[in-house]
Coordinates of C-alpha atoms (C1' of nucleotides) and ligand atoms in Angstrom, one line a residue:
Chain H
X259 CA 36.4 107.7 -0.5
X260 CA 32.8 108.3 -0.4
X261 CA 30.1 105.6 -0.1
X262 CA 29.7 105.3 -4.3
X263 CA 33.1 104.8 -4.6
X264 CA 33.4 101.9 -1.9
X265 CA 30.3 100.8 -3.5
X266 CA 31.6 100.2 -7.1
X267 CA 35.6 98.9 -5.6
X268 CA 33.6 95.8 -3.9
X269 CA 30.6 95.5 -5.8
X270 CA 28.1 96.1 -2.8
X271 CA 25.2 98.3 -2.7
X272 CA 25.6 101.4 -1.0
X273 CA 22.8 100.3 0.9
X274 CA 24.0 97.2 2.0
X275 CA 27.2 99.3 3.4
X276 CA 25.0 101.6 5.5
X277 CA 23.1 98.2 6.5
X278 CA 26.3 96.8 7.2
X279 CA 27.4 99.6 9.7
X280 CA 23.7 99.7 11.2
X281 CA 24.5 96.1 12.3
X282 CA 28.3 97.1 13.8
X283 CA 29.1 94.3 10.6
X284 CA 31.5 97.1 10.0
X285 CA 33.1 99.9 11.7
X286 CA 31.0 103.5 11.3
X287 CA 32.9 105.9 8.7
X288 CA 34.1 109.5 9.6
X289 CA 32.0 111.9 8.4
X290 CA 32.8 115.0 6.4
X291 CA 32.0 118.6 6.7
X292 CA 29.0 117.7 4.5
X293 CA 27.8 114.5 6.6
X294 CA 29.1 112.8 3.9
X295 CA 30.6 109.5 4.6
X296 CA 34.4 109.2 4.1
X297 CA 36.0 105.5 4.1
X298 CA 39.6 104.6 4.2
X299 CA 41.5 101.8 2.7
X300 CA 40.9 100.2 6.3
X301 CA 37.0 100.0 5.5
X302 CA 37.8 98.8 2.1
X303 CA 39.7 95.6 3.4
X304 CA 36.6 95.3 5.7
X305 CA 34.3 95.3 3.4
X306 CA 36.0 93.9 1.0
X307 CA 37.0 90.3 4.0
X308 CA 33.3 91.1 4.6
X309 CA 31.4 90.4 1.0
X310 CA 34.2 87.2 0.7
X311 CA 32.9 85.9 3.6
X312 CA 29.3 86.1 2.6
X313 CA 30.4 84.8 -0.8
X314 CA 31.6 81.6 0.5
X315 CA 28.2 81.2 2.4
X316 CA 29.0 82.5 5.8
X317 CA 25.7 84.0 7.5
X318 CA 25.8 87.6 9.3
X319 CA 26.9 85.9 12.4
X320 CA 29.3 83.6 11.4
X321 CA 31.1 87.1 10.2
X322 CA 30.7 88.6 13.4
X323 CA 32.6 85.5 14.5
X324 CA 35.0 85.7 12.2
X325 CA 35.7 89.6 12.3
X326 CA 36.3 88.9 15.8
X327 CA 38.4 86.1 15.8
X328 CA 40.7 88.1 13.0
X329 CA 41.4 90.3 15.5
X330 CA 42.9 88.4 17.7
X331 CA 46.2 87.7 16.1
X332 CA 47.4 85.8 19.1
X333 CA 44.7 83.2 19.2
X334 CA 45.0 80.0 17.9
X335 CA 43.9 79.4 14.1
X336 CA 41.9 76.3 15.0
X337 CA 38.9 78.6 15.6
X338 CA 38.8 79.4 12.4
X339 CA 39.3 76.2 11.1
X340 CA 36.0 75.1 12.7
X341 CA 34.1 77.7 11.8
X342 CA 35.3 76.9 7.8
X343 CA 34.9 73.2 8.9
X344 CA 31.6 73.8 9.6
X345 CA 30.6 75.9 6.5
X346 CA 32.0 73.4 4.7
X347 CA 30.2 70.3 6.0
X348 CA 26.8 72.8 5.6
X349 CA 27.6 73.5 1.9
X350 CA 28.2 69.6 1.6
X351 CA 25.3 68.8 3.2
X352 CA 22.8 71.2 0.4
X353 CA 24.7 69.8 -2.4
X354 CA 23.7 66.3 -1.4
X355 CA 20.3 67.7 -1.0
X356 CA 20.3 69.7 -4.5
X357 CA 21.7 66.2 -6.0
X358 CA 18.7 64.0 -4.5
X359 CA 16.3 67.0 -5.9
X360 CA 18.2 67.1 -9.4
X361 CA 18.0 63.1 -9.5
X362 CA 13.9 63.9 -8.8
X363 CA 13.1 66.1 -11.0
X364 CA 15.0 64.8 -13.8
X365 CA 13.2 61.4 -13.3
X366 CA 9.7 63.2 -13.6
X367 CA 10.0 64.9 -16.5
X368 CA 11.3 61.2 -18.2
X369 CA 8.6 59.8 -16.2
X370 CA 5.8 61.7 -18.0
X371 CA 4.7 60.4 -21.7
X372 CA 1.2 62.2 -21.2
X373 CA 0.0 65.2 -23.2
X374 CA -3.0 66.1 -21.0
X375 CA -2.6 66.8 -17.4
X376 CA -5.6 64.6 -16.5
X377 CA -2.7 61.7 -16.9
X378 CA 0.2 63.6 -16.1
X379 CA 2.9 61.9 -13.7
X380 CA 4.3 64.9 -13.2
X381 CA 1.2 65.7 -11.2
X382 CA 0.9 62.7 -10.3
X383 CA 3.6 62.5 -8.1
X384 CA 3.4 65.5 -6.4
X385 CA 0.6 64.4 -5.1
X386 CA 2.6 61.4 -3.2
X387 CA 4.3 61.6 -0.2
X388 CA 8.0 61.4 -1.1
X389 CA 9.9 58.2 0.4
X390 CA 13.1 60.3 0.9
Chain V
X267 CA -9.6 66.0 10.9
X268 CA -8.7 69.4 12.7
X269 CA -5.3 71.3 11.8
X270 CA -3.3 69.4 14.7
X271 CA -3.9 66.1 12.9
X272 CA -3.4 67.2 9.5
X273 CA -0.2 69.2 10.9
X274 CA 1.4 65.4 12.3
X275 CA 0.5 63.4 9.0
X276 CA 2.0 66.2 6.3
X277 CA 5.1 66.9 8.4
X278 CA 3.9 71.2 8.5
X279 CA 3.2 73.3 11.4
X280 CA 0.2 74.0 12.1
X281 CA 1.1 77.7 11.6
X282 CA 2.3 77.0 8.2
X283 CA -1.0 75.6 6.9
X284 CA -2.6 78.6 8.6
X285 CA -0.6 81.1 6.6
X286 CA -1.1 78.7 3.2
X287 CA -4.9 79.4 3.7
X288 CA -4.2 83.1 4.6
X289 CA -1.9 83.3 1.3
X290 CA -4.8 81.3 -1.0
X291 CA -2.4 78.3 -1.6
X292 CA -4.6 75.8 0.6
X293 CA -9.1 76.1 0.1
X294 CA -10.5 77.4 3.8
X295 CA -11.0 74.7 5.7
X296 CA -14.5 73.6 7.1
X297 CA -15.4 75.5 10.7
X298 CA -17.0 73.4 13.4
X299 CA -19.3 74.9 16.3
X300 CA -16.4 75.9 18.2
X301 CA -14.4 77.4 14.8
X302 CA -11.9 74.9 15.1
X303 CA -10.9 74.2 11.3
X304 CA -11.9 71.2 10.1
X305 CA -10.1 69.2 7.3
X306 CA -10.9 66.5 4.5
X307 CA -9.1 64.1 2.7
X308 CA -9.4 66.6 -0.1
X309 CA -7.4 68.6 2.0
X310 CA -4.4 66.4 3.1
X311 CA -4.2 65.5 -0.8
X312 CA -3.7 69.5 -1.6
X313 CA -1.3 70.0 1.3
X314 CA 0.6 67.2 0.5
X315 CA 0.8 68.4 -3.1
X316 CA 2.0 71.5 -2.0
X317 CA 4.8 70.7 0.9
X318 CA 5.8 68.3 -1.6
X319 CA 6.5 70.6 -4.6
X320 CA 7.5 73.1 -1.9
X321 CA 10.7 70.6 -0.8
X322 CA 11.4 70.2 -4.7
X323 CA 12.4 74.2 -4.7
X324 CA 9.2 75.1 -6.1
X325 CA 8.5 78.8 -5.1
X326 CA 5.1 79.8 -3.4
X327 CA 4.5 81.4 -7.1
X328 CA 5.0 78.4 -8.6
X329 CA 3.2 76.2 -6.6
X330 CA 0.4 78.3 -7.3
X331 CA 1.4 77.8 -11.0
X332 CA 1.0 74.0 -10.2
X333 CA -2.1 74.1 -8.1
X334 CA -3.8 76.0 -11.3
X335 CA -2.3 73.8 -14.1
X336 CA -3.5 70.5 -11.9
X337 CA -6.7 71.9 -12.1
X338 CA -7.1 71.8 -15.5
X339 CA -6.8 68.4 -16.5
X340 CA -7.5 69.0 -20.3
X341 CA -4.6 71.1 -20.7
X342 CA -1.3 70.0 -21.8
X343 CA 1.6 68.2 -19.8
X344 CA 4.2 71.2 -21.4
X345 CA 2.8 73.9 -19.2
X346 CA 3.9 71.8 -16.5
X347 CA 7.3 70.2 -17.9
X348 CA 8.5 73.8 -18.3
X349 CA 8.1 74.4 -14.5
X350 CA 9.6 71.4 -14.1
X351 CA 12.8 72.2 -16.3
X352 CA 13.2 75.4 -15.2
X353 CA 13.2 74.1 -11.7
X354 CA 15.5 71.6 -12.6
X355 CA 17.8 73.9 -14.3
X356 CA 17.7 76.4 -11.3
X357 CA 19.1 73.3 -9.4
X358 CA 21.7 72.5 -11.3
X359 CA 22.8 75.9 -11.1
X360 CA 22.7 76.2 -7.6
X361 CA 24.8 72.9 -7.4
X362 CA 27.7 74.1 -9.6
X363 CA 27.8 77.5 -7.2
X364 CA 28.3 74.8 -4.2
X365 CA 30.4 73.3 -5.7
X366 CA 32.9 75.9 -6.2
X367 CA 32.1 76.6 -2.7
X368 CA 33.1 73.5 -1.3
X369 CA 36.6 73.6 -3.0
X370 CA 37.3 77.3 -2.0
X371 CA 36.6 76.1 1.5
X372 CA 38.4 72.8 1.0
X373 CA 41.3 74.8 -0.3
X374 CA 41.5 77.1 2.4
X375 CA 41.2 74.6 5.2
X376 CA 44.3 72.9 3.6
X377 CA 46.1 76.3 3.0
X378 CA 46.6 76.6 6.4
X379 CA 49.5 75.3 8.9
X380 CA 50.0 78.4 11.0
X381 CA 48.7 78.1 14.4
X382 CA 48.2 81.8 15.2
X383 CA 45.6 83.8 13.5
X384 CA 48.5 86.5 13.0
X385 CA 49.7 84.1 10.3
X386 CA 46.4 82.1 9.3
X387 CA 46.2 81.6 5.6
X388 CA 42.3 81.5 6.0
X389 CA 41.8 84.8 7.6
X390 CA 44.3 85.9 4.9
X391 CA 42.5 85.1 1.9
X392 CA 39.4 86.5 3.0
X393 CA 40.9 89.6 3.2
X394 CA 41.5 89.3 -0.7
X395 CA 39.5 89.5 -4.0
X396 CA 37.7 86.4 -4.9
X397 CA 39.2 85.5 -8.4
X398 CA 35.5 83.8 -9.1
Chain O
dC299 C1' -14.1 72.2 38.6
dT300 C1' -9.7 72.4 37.3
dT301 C1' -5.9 71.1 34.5
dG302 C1' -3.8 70.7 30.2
dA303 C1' -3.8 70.0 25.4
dC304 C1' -5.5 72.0 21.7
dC305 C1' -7.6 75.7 19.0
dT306 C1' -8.5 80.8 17.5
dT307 C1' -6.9 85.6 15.8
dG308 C1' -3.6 89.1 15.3
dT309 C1' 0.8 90.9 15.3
dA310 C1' 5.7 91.0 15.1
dG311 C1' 10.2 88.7 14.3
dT312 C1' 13.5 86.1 11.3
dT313 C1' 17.7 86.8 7.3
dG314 C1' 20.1 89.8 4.4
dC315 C1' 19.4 92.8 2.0
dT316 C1' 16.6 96.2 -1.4
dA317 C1' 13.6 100.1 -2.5
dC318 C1' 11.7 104.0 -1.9
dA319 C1' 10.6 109.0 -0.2
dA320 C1' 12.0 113.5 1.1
dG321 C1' 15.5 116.2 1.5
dG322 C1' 20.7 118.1 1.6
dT323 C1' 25.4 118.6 -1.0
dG324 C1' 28.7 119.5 -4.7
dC325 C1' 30.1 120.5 -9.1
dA326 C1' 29.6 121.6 -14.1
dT327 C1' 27.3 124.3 -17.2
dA328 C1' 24.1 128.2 -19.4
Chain F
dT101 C1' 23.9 133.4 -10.6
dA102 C1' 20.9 129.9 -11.4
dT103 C1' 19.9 125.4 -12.4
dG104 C1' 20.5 120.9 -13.4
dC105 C1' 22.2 116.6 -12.1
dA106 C1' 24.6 113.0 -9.7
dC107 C1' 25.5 111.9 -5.4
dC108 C1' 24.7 111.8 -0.5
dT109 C1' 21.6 111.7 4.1
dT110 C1' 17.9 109.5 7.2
dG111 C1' 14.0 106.8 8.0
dT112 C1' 10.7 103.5 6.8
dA113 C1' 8.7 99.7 4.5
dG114 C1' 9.0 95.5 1.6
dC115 C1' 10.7 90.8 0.0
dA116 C1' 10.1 85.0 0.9
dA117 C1' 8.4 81.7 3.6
dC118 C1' 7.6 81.0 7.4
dT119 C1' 7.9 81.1 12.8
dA120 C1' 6.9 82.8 17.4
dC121 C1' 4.5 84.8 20.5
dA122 C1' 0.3 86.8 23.2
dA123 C1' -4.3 86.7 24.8
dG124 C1' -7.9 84.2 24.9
dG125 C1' -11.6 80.2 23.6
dT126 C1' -12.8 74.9 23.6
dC127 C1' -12.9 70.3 25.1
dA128 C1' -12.0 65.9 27.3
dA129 C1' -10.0 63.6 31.4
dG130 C1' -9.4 63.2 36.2
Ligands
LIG285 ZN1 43.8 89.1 21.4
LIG286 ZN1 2.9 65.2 -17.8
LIG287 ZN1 -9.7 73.4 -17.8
LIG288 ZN1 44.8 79.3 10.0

DNA sequence: CTTGACCTTGTAGTTGCTACAAGGTGCATA
DNA sequence: TATGCACCTTGTAGCAACTACAAGGTCAAG
């Protein structure tokens, strides 16, 4: 298949899959007579392990990791668990953040029965440090 | 108070206030004899107002937003309450994404008993379509 | 007078793409 | 056959919001 068609089966850009390559992220196509990419169903479950990855918050290098450690079949699974572990704990750690800045904002706009911004509390406050 | 100073009592790097004044978020600074900036109170109140709408999710754009509505005191509080609730709403958004995140990962870190990566459930489903 | 902490400017790197520009290819249609 | 159009190629630059140098100037202490 050619780069559009990989593009629109996994919903990636064909730029992001010629990024992708530049950064060995994925392995380089063959190329056609015209210098045309051509991708096999083995790129396609690349990619396609690749974008999921990303999806569930992995960064670049975290896919390097885990692109490598998939291809070790023999290896122990507990590196992967720690590498998921660790994701997870991240993604726990910004939703307690996002809560404590959902629980701010919400109490600003309450906190604000002005109509001119001279007495706003909204501006107020984000002129005060923040006791967090 | 010269950038050091004003660097240790707003928690930013003196770098970062550099490229606030280069990007027209922070007022120049005073220059002493030597060139060294040279910072008032005024100063530490804008910075302040700035890192602290910054850690709220506020976009550079938006803090200039802020900055300009601040400064016009006989304007009314909705300009800013609409930042404020689009900010807000933008959270909540983000925290129902991480939350799906968090129990895909949960899942998978459960879904797996195998102890080679041959058989790892984890390394499986990444492989496969998200259903999300 | 030297050391060391601090400051200056300017430039380049970070992450993960995204957006051109300038040109080549391939296929349908007039 | 020509021509249009969608698609592909490479290379380079841009995005947000900093961060990290490098090369040099300033200032107070010892
Ligand atoms: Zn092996
Ligand atoms: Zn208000
Ligand atoms: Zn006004
Ligand atoms: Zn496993």
């Amino acid at each position: 298949m050619r780069i559009g068609e990989l593009a629109k089966a996994t919903g990636t850009k064909a730029e992001t899959i010629r990024y992708y390559e530049r950064e060995g992220i994925l392995p380089a196509a063959d190329r056609r007579d015209s210098n045309y990419r051509d991708y096999s169903d083995n790129h396609l479950a690349a990619l396609t392990f690749v974008r999921r990855a990303r999806q569930l918050g992995f960064s670049m290098a975290q896919v390097r990791e885990l692109l490598a450690l998939s291809n070790h079949e023999d290896n122990p699974c507990q590196d992967v668990d720690r590498l998921v572990q660790l994701q997870l704990t991240e993604v726990e750690r910004k939703i307690a953040d996002l809560n404590a800045l959902r629980d701010e904002l919400g109490q600003m706009l309450r906190s604000c029965q002005a109509d001119k911004i001279g007495e706003c509390q909204i501006i107020g406050s984000l002129g005060r440090q923040s006791v967090m």
